[in-house]
C-alpha positions as a Markdown table, in Angstrom:
| # | Residue | x | y | z |
|---|---|---|---|---|
| 1 | Met | 0.0 | -0.1 | 0.0 |
| 2 | Pro | 1.7 | 3.3 | -1.1 |
| 3 | Pro | 2.1 | 5.8 | 1.9 |
| 4 | Arg | 0.0 | 8.6 | 2.2 |
| 5 | Leu | 1.3 | 11.9 | 1.1 |
| 6 | Arg | 0.0 | 15.1 | 3.0 |
| 7 | Leu | -0.6 | 18.0 | 0.6 |
| 8 | Ser | -0.2 | 21.2 | 2.0 |
| 9 | Ser | -2.2 | 24.3 | 0.8 |
| 10 | Ala | -1.4 | 25.9 | -1.9 |
| 11 | Arg | -1.1 | 29.8 | -2.0 |
| 12 | Val | -3.4 | 31.8 | -4.4 |
| 13 | Pro | -1.3 | 33.5 | -6.8 |
| 14 | Gln | -0.8 | 37.2 | -6.3 |
| 15 | Pro | -2.3 | 38.2 | -9.4 |
| 16 | Val | -5.4 | 36.4 | -8.7 |
| 17 | Arg | -5.9 | 38.0 | -5.4 |
| 18 | Ser | -5.7 | 41.3 | -6.6 |
| 19 | Gln | -8.3 | 40.5 | -9.5 |
| 20 | Arg | -10.8 | 39.5 | -6.9 |
| 21 | Leu | -10.3 | 42.3 | -4.6 |
| 22 | Leu | -10.6 | 44.7 | -7.8 |
| 23 | Cys | -14.2 | 43.3 | -8.6 |
| 24 | Gln | -15.2 | 43.6 | -5.0 |
| 25 | Tyr | -14.5 | 47.3 | -5.1 |
| 26 | Glu | -15.5 | 48.0 | -8.6 |
| 27 | Leu | -19.0 | 46.4 | -8.1 |
| 28 | Pro | -20.5 | 49.0 | -5.4 |
| 29 | Ile | -19.2 | 51.7 | -7.2 |
| 30 | Ala | -20.9 | 50.9 | -10.6 |
| 31 | Leu | -24.0 | 50.3 | -8.5 |
| 32 | Arg | -23.7 | 53.7 | -6.9 |
| 33 | Tyr | -23.2 | 55.6 | -10.2 |
| 34 | Ala | -26.1 | 53.6 | -11.9 |
| 35 | Ser | -28.4 | 54.8 | -9.1 |
| 36 | Thr | -27.0 | 58.6 | -9.2 |
| 37 | Ala | -27.6 | 58.2 | -13.1 |
| 38 | Ala | -31.4 | 57.1 | -12.6 |
| 39 | Thr | -32.1 | 60.0 | -10.3 |
| 40 | Val | -30.5 | 62.6 | -12.5 |
| 41 | Thr | -32.8 | 61.2 | -15.5 |
| 42 | Thr | -36.2 | 60.7 | -13.6 |
| 43 | Pro | -38.0 | 63.8 | -13.9 |
| 44 | Ala | -39.3 | 65.6 | -10.7 |
| 45 | Pro | -42.9 | 65.5 | -9.8 |
| 46 | Ser | -45.1 | 68.6 | -10.8 |
| 47 | Ile | -46.7 | 71.1 | -8.1 |
| 48 | Asp | -50.1 | 69.6 | -9.0 |
| 49 | Gln | -49.1 | 66.2 | -8.3 |
| 50 | Met | -47.3 | 67.1 | -5.2 |
| 51 | Thr | -50.7 | 68.9 | -3.7 |
| 52 | Val | -53.2 | 66.8 | -4.8 |
| 53 | Ser | -53.9 | 64.2 | -1.9 |
| 54 | Ala | -53.9 | 60.3 | -2.6 |
| 55 | Pro | -57.0 | 58.6 | -2.9 |
| 56 | Ser | -58.4 | 56.9 | -0.1 |
| 57 | Ile | -58.6 | 53.2 | 0.2 |
| 58 | Ala | -62.1 | 51.9 | 0.5 |
| 59 | Arg | -62.5 | 49.5 | 3.3 |
| 60 | Thr | -65.4 | 47.8 | 1.2 |
| 61 | Pro | -65.6 | 46.8 | -2.4 |
| 62 | Ser | -68.2 | 49.1 | -4.5 |
| 63 | Ser | -70.5 | 46.1 | -4.7 |
| 64 | Gln | -70.8 | 45.6 | -1.1 |
| 65 | Pro | -72.5 | 48.1 | 1.0 |
| 66 | Pro | -70.9 | 49.1 | 4.4 |
| 67 | Ser | -72.3 | 47.0 | 7.1 |
| 68 | His | -72.7 | 47.3 | 11.0 |
| 69 | Arg | -71.8 | 43.8 | 11.5 |
| 70 | Asn | -68.6 | 42.8 | 9.8 |
| 71 | Pro | -69.6 | 40.5 | 6.8 |
| 72 | Glu | -66.2 | 38.6 | 6.8 |
| 73 | Tyr | -67.3 | 36.8 | 10.3 |
| 74 | Arg | -68.9 | 33.7 | 10.2 |
| 75 | Arg | -71.7 | 34.9 | 12.6 |
| 76 | Ser | -72.7 | 37.6 | 9.8 |
| 77 | Gln | -72.9 | 35.0 | 7.2 |
| 78 | Leu | -75.0 | 32.5 | 9.3 |
| 79 | Leu | -77.4 | 35.6 | 10.0 |
| 80 | Arg | -77.8 | 36.3 | 6.3 |
| 81 | Gln | -78.3 | 32.5 | 5.7 |
| 82 | Tyr | -80.9 | 32.3 | 8.3 |
| 83 | Thr | -82.7 | 35.4 | 7.5 |
| 84 | Ser | -82.9 | 34.2 | 3.8 |
| 85 | Leu | -84.1 | 30.7 | 5.0 |
| 86 | Ile | -87.0 | 32.3 | 6.9 |
| 87 | Arg | -88.1 | 34.5 | 4.4 |
| 88 | Thr | -88.3 | 31.8 | 1.6 |
| 89 | Thr | -89.5 | 28.9 | 3.7 |
| 90 | Pro | -93.3 | 28.8 | 4.7 |
| 91 | Leu | -93.1 | 25.7 | 6.6 |
| 92 | Met | -90.4 | 25.0 | 9.4 |
| 93 | Val | -90.4 | 22.3 | 11.9 |
| 94 | Phe | -88.2 | 22.8 | 14.9 |
| 95 | Leu | -86.4 | 19.6 | 16.6 |
| 96 | Gln | -84.4 | 19.0 | 19.4 |
| 97 | His | -81.3 | 16.8 | 19.1 |
| 98 | Asp | -79.2 | 14.9 | 21.8 |
| 99 | Asn | -75.6 | 14.5 | 20.4 |
| 100 | Leu | -76.3 | 12.4 | 17.2 |
| 101 | Gln | -73.5 | 11.3 | 15.3 |
| 102 | Ser | -72.5 | 12.2 | 11.7 |
| 103 | Val | -73.6 | 8.2 | 10.5 |
| 104 | Glu | -76.9 | 8.7 | 12.6 |
| 105 | Trp | -77.4 | 12.1 | 10.4 |
| 106 | Ala | -76.6 | 10.9 | 7.4 |
| 107 | Ala | -79.0 | 7.9 | 7.8 |
| 108 | Ile | -81.9 | 10.0 | 8.8 |
| 109 | Arg | -81.5 | 12.5 | 5.9 |
| 110 | Arg | -81.5 | 9.5 | 3.4 |
| 111 | Glu | -84.7 | 8.1 | 4.8 |
| 112 | Leu | -86.4 | 11.3 | 4.7 |
| 113 | Asn | -85.0 | 11.8 | 1.0 |
| 114 | Lys | -86.8 | 8.7 | 0.3 |
| 115 | Ala | -89.9 | 9.5 | 1.8 |
| 116 | Met | -90.2 | 13.1 | 0.1 |
| 117 | Glu | -89.5 | 11.5 | -3.2 |
| 118 | Lys | -92.5 | 9.2 | -2.8 |
| 119 | Val | -94.7 | 11.8 | -2.0 |
| 120 | Asp | -93.4 | 13.5 | -5.1 |
| 121 | Ala | -94.1 | 10.6 | -7.3 |
| 122 | Gln | -97.7 | 10.0 | -5.8 |
| 123 | Ile | -98.4 | 13.5 | -6.7 |
| 124 | Ala | -97.2 | 13.4 | -10.4 |
| 125 | Ala | -99.1 | 10.1 | -10.5 |
| 126 | Ala | -102.0 | 11.9 | -9.7 |
| 127 | Gly | -101.8 | 14.5 | -12.3 |
| 128 | Arg | -101.2 | 17.5 | -9.9 |
| 129 | Ser | -98.8 | 20.3 | -11.1 |
| 130 | Thr | -96.9 | 20.6 | -7.8 |
| 131 | Pro | -93.1 | 21.2 | -8.3 |
| 132 | Ala | -90.9 | 18.4 | -6.9 |
| 133 | Leu | -89.7 | 19.1 | -3.3 |
| 134 | Ala | -87.5 | 16.4 | -2.6 |
| 135 | Pro | -84.3 | 18.2 | -3.3 |
| 136 | His | -85.1 | 21.1 | -1.7 |
| 137 | Val | -86.2 | 19.5 | 1.9 |
| 138 | Lys | -83.5 | 19.7 | 4.2 |
| 139 | Val | -82.6 | 19.0 | 8.0 |
| 140 | Gln | -79.7 | 21.3 | 9.3 |
| 141 | Ile | -78.4 | 22.1 | 12.6 |
| 142 | Val | -78.9 | 26.1 | 13.7 |
| 143 | Gln | -77.2 | 28.2 | 15.9 |
| 144 | Thr | -79.9 | 29.4 | 18.2 |
| 145 | Ser | -78.7 | 32.7 | 19.2 |
| 146 | Ile | -77.9 | 33.8 | 15.8 |
| 147 | Phe | -81.2 | 32.1 | 14.5 |
| 148 | Glu | -83.1 | 34.2 | 17.4 |
| 149 | Val | -81.8 | 37.4 | 15.8 |
| 150 | Ala | -82.7 | 36.4 | 12.1 |
| 151 | Leu | -85.9 | 35.8 | 13.2 |
| 152 | Arg | -86.6 | 39.2 | 15.2 |
| 153 | Ile | -85.4 | 40.8 | 12.0 |
| 154 | Val | -87.6 | 39.2 | 9.8 |
| 155 | Glu | -90.7 | 39.7 | 12.0 |
| 156 | Tyr | -90.3 | 43.1 | 13.5 |
| 157 | Phe | -87.7 | 45.0 | 11.0 |
| 158 | Gln | -89.6 | 47.4 | 8.6 |
| 159 | Pro | -87.2 | 49.0 | 6.4 |
| 160 | Glu | -89.4 | 51.3 | 4.9 |
| 161 | Thr | -90.8 | 53.0 | 8.5 |
| 162 | Ser | -87.2 | 52.7 | 10.0 |
| 163 | Ala | -85.5 | 54.9 | 7.1 |
| 164 | Leu | -88.0 | 57.4 | 7.6 |
| 165 | Thr | -88.0 | 57.6 | 11.4 |
| 166 | Ser | -84.2 | 57.2 | 11.8 |
| 167 | Gln | -82.4 | 60.2 | 13.4 |
| 168 | Thr | -78.8 | 59.2 | 13.0 |
| 169 | Ser | -76.6 | 61.8 | 12.3 |
| 170 | Ala | -74.2 | 59.9 | 10.2 |
| 171 | Arg | -72.8 | 60.8 | 7.1 |
| 172 | Thr | -73.9 | 59.0 | 3.7 |
| 173 | Gly | -71.6 | 56.1 | 2.9 |
| 174 | Ser | -70.7 | 55.0 | 6.2 |
| 175 | Arg | -71.8 | 51.9 | 8.1 |
| 176 | Asp | -74.2 | 54.0 | 10.3 |
| 177 | Asp | -75.8 | 55.5 | 7.5 |
| 178 | Pro | -79.6 | 55.4 | 8.0 |
| 179 | Ser | -80.5 | 54.5 | 4.2 |
| 180 | Leu | -79.0 | 51.4 | 4.6 |
| 181 | Thr | -81.6 | 48.9 | 5.5 |
| 182 | His | -80.0 | 45.5 | 4.7 |
| 183 | Asp | -79.8 | 42.5 | 7.2 |
| 184 | Leu | -76.4 | 43.3 | 8.3 |
| 185 | Ser | -77.2 | 47.1 | 8.7 |
| 186 | Arg | -77.0 | 49.6 | 11.7 |
| 187 | Ala | -80.9 | 50.0 | 11.1 |
| 188 | Ala | -81.6 | 46.6 | 11.4 |
| 189 | His | -79.7 | 46.1 | 14.4 |
| 190 | Asp | -81.0 | 49.1 | 16.4 |
| 191 | Ala | -84.8 | 48.2 | 15.3 |
| 192 | Val | -84.7 | 44.7 | 16.7 |
| 193 | Arg | -82.3 | 45.2 | 19.7 |
| 194 | His | -85.0 | 45.8 | 22.4 |
| 195 | Met | -86.9 | 42.8 | 21.4 |
| 196 | Lys | -84.8 | 40.4 | 22.3 |
| 197 | Gly | -86.3 | 37.5 | 23.9 |
| 198 | Lys | -90.1 | 38.6 | 22.8 |
| 199 | His | -90.7 | 36.2 | 19.8 |
| 200 | Glu | -93.0 | 33.2 | 20.4 |
| 201 | Leu | -90.1 | 31.0 | 19.4 |
| 202 | Ala | -87.5 | 32.5 | 21.8 |
| 203 | Ser | -88.4 | 30.3 | 24.7 |
| 204 | Leu | -87.9 | 27.0 | 22.3 |
| 205 | Leu | -84.5 | 28.2 | 21.0 |
| 206 | Val | -82.4 | 26.7 | 23.8 |
| 207 | Gly | -79.9 | 24.1 | 23.7 |
| 208 | Pro | -79.3 | 21.8 | 20.6 |
| 209 | Val | -82.1 | 22.8 | 17.7 |
| 210 | Ala | -82.1 | 21.4 | 14.3 |
| 211 | Val | -84.6 | 22.8 | 11.8 |
| 212 | Leu | -86.7 | 20.8 | 9.2 |
| 213 | Ser | -87.5 | 23.2 | 6.2 |
| 214 | Ile | -89.9 | 22.5 | 3.3 |
| 215 | Pro | -90.1 | 25.4 | 0.6 |
| 216 | His | -93.8 | 25.0 | -0.1 |
| 217 | Met | -96.8 | 24.7 | 2.0 |
| 218 | Ser | -97.7 | 20.8 | 1.3 |
| 219 | Pro | -99.4 | 19.0 | 4.3 |
| 220 | Glu | -98.4 | 15.7 | 2.3 |
| 221 | His | -95.0 | 16.1 | 2.7 |
| 222 | Leu | -95.0 | 17.5 | 6.0 |
| 223 | Lys | -97.3 | 14.3 | 7.2 |
| 224 | Ala | -94.4 | 12.1 | 5.3 |
| 225 | Ala | -91.6 | 13.6 | 7.0 |
| 226 | Leu | -93.1 | 13.4 | 10.4 |
| 227 | Ser | -93.6 | 9.9 | 9.8 |
| 228 | Ile | -90.2 | 9.3 | 9.3 |
| 229 | Leu | -88.8 | 11.6 | 12.2 |
| 230 | Ala | -91.5 | 11.2 | 14.8 |
| 231 | Pro | -94.5 | 8.7 | 14.1 |
| 232 | Lys | -95.0 | 7.9 | 17.6 |
| 233 | Ser | -95.4 | 11.5 | 18.9 |
| 234 | Phe | -98.0 | 12.2 | 16.1 |
| 235 | Gly | -99.7 | 8.9 | 15.8 |
| 236 | Tyr | -98.8 | 8.5 | 12.4 |
| 237 | Pro | -98.3 | 4.7 | 10.9 |
| 238 | Ala | -94.4 | 4.1 | 11.0 |
| 239 | Pro | -93.0 | 2.4 | 8.0 |
| 240 | Thr | -93.2 | -1.3 | 8.2 |
| 241 | Arg | -90.2 | -3.5 | 7.8 |
| 242 | Lys | -91.1 | -5.1 | 4.6 |
| 243 | Ala | -91.9 | -2.1 | 2.8 |
| 244 | Asn | -88.7 | 0.2 | 4.1 |
| 245 | Pro | -86.6 | -2.1 | 5.8 |
| 246 | Ser | -83.7 | 0.6 | 5.8 |
| 247 | Trp | -85.7 | 2.6 | 8.4 |
| 248 | His | -85.3 | -0.1 | 10.8 |
| 249 | Glu | -81.5 | 0.1 | 11.0 |
| 250 | Phe | -79.6 | 0.7 | 14.3 |
| 251 | Pro | -78.3 | 4.2 | 13.0 |
| 252 | Val | -81.7 | 5.4 | 12.0 |
| 253 | Gln | -83.3 | 4.4 | 15.3 |
| 254 | Asn | -80.7 | 5.5 | 17.4 |
| 255 | Gly | -80.8 | 8.8 | 15.9 |
| 256 | Leu | -84.5 | 9.0 | 15.9 |
| 257 | Asn | -84.5 | 8.3 | 19.8 |
| 258 | Lys | -82.6 | 11.3 | 20.3 |
| 259 | Leu | -84.9 | 13.6 | 18.3 |
| 260 | Ser | -88.0 | 15.2 | 19.7 |
| 261 | Val | -90.3 | 17.9 | 17.8 |
| 262 | Leu | -90.8 | 21.3 | 19.6 |
| 263 | Ala | -93.0 | 23.2 | 17.3 |
| 264 | Ala | -93.6 | 24.3 | 13.8 |
| 265 | Arg | -93.7 | 27.6 | 11.8 |
| 266 | Met | -96.3 | 28.1 | 9.2 |
| 267 | Asp | -97.1 | 31.0 | 7.2 |
| 268 | Asp | -95.5 | 33.4 | 10.0 |
| 269 | Lys | -97.5 | 31.6 | 12.8 |
| 270 | Val | -96.4 | 29.3 | 15.6 |
| 271 | Phe | -98.0 | 25.7 | 15.7 |
| 272 | Asp | -97.8 | 23.3 | 18.5 |
| 273 | Val | -97.4 | 19.5 | 18.1 |
| 274 | Asp | -101.4 | 19.1 | 18.2 |
| 275 | Gln | -101.8 | 21.9 | 15.3 |
| 276 | Thr | -99.1 | 20.6 | 13.3 |
| 277 | Lys | -100.5 | 17.0 | 13.5 |
| 278 | Trp | -104.2 | 18.7 | 12.2 |
| 279 | Val | -102.2 | 20.2 | 9.4 |
| 280 | Gly | -100.5 | 17.0 | 8.3 |
| 281 | Ser | -104.0 | 15.3 | 8.5 |
| 282 | Ile | -105.5 | 17.5 | 5.7 |
| 283 | Glu | -106.2 | 15.1 | 2.8 |
| 284 | Gly | -104.8 | 16.0 | -0.8 |
| 285 | Gly | -102.6 | 18.8 | 0.4 |
| 286 | Met | -103.5 | 22.5 | -0.6 |
| 287 | Asp | -105.8 | 21.5 | -3.3 |
| 288 | Gly | -107.7 | 19.3 | -1.0 |
| 289 | Leu | -108.0 | 22.0 | 1.3 |
| 290 | Arg | -109.2 | 24.4 | -1.4 |
| 291 | Ser | -111.8 | 22.0 | -2.3 |
| 292 | Gln | -112.9 | 21.6 | 1.3 |
| 293 | Leu | -113.1 | 25.5 | 1.6 |
| 294 | Ile | -115.3 | 25.9 | -1.6 |
| 295 | Met | -117.7 | 23.1 | -0.3 |
| 296 | Ala | -118.0 | 24.5 | 3.0 |
| 297 | Leu | -118.8 | 28.3 | 1.2 |
| 298 | Gln | -121.1 | 26.6 | -1.0 |
| 299 | Ser | -122.9 | 24.7 | 2.0 |
| 300 | Met | -122.9 | 28.1 | 4.0 |
| 301 | Gly | -124.5 | 29.9 | 1.0 |
| 302 | Ser | -127.0 | 27.2 | 0.6 |
| 303 | Ser | -127.7 | 27.2 | 4.2 |
| 304 | Ile | -128.3 | 30.8 | 4.3 |
| 305 | Thr | -130.7 | 30.6 | 1.4 |
| 306 | Asn | -132.8 | 28.0 | 2.9 |
| 307 | Ala | -132.9 | 30.0 | 6.2 |
| 308 | Leu | -133.9 | 33.3 | 4.2 |
| 309 | Asp | -136.3 | 31.2 | 2.0 |
| 310 | Gly | -138.0 | 29.5 | 5.1 |
| 311 | Ala | -138.3 | 33.1 | 7.0 |
| 312 | Ser | -139.9 | 34.4 | 3.9 |
| 313 | Arg | -142.4 | 31.2 | 3.4 |
| 314 | Ser | -143.3 | 31.3 | 7.1 |
| 315 | Ile | -144.1 | 35.1 | 6.8 |
| 316 | Tyr | -146.2 | 34.4 | 3.7 |
| 317 | Phe | -148.4 | 31.9 | 5.4 |
| 318 | Thr | -148.9 | 33.7 | 8.6 |
| 319 | Leu | -150.1 | 36.8 | 6.6 |
| 320 | Glu | -152.2 | 34.7 | 4.4 |
| 321 | Ser | -153.8 | 32.9 | 7.3 |
| 322 | Arg | -154.5 | 36.1 | 9.0 |
| 323 | Arg | -155.9 | 37.4 | 5.6 |
| 324 | Ser | -158.2 | 34.4 | 5.5 |
| 325 | Val | -159.5 | 35.0 | 9.1 |
| 326 | Leu | -160.4 | 38.4 | 8.5 |
| 327 | Glu | -162.2 | 37.8 | 5.6 |
| 328 | Asp | -164.3 | 35.1 | 7.3 |
| 329 | Glu | -164.7 | 37.7 | 10.0 |
| 330 | Gln | -166.1 | 40.2 | 7.4 |
| 331 | Lys | -168.4 | 37.7 | 5.7 |
| 332 | Gly | -169.8 | 36.9 | 9.2 |
| 333 | Ala | -170.4 | 40.5 | 10.2 |
| 334 | Ser | -172.1 | 41.3 | 6.7 |
| 335 | Gly | -174.4 | 38.4 | 7.2 |
| 336 | Glu | -175.6 | 39.4 | 10.7 |
| 337 | Asn | -176.5 | 43.1 | 9.2 |
| 338 | Lys | -178.5 | 41.2 | 6.6 |
| 339 | Ser | -180.6 | 39.0 | 9.1 |
| 340 | Asp | -181.1 | 42.1 | 11.1 |
| 341 | Ser | -182.5 | 44.2 | 8.1 |
């Protein structure tokens, strides 16, 4: 094995070292002269440009009006979502849930969707022109405190009157501008602040609450939904194991045991459990209710006609009998006068 040779560090030649130092000193000097030349060649700003103030940076985009509540917060987005849901949904059922798991929620929503599709198929088979509601029937968990504020805004906030009666001395275009009347505005906040806890549903919106929303007043869909969610509470027949075996699975039954119906909201009115059951028992849906109303009005008109006709007939018979009695009396008096003469 050849011996290892230790190599000494070779020195850099002098010309190379001098060339390296020269490059280190020449580069900053070149950059300095380049910046000086750029400063000399760049024209100075005019007096008008120096006196005109820079435009202010807008805090909100032009497509979004100023808001009293920050629209970027999740609470603000939920408030807008809830107010839109309340305005566009005439039929809502409030349910109290107790720590349902995601598997149980998925199973319950699956059975509810199947029941709604079945009702839509029955309505279409009957030849009625009602739109399909199964894709729009939802069960969702709500934040009760934000939902209560949304209820107050929808029920008690009137933008027309609040814009006229507001005395706020705020400049136009700010977030406190009284002409702004959207759901996140200062006007909506001030209009419903003193109504906290005074809504009919405020006492029910406590704890974990879910909302069943049906975007059309349909007693048939309501009955089918309650037959899936709470058949025992409303006395509806539960799906049989032969007709719907998936409803009897453990996730569905375990989840339904944790649900209880609190109340319903139909056409801006609060209904308890008994009234909700009565609405679900209407046969034929809204068309059947209209036909029942027409029959009731017709029967009422016929009964009024019969009553008036009977009264007029009784008066006629009474007058006729009285006239015949008077004629008999006159004939008797005239016969007596002749016999006396």
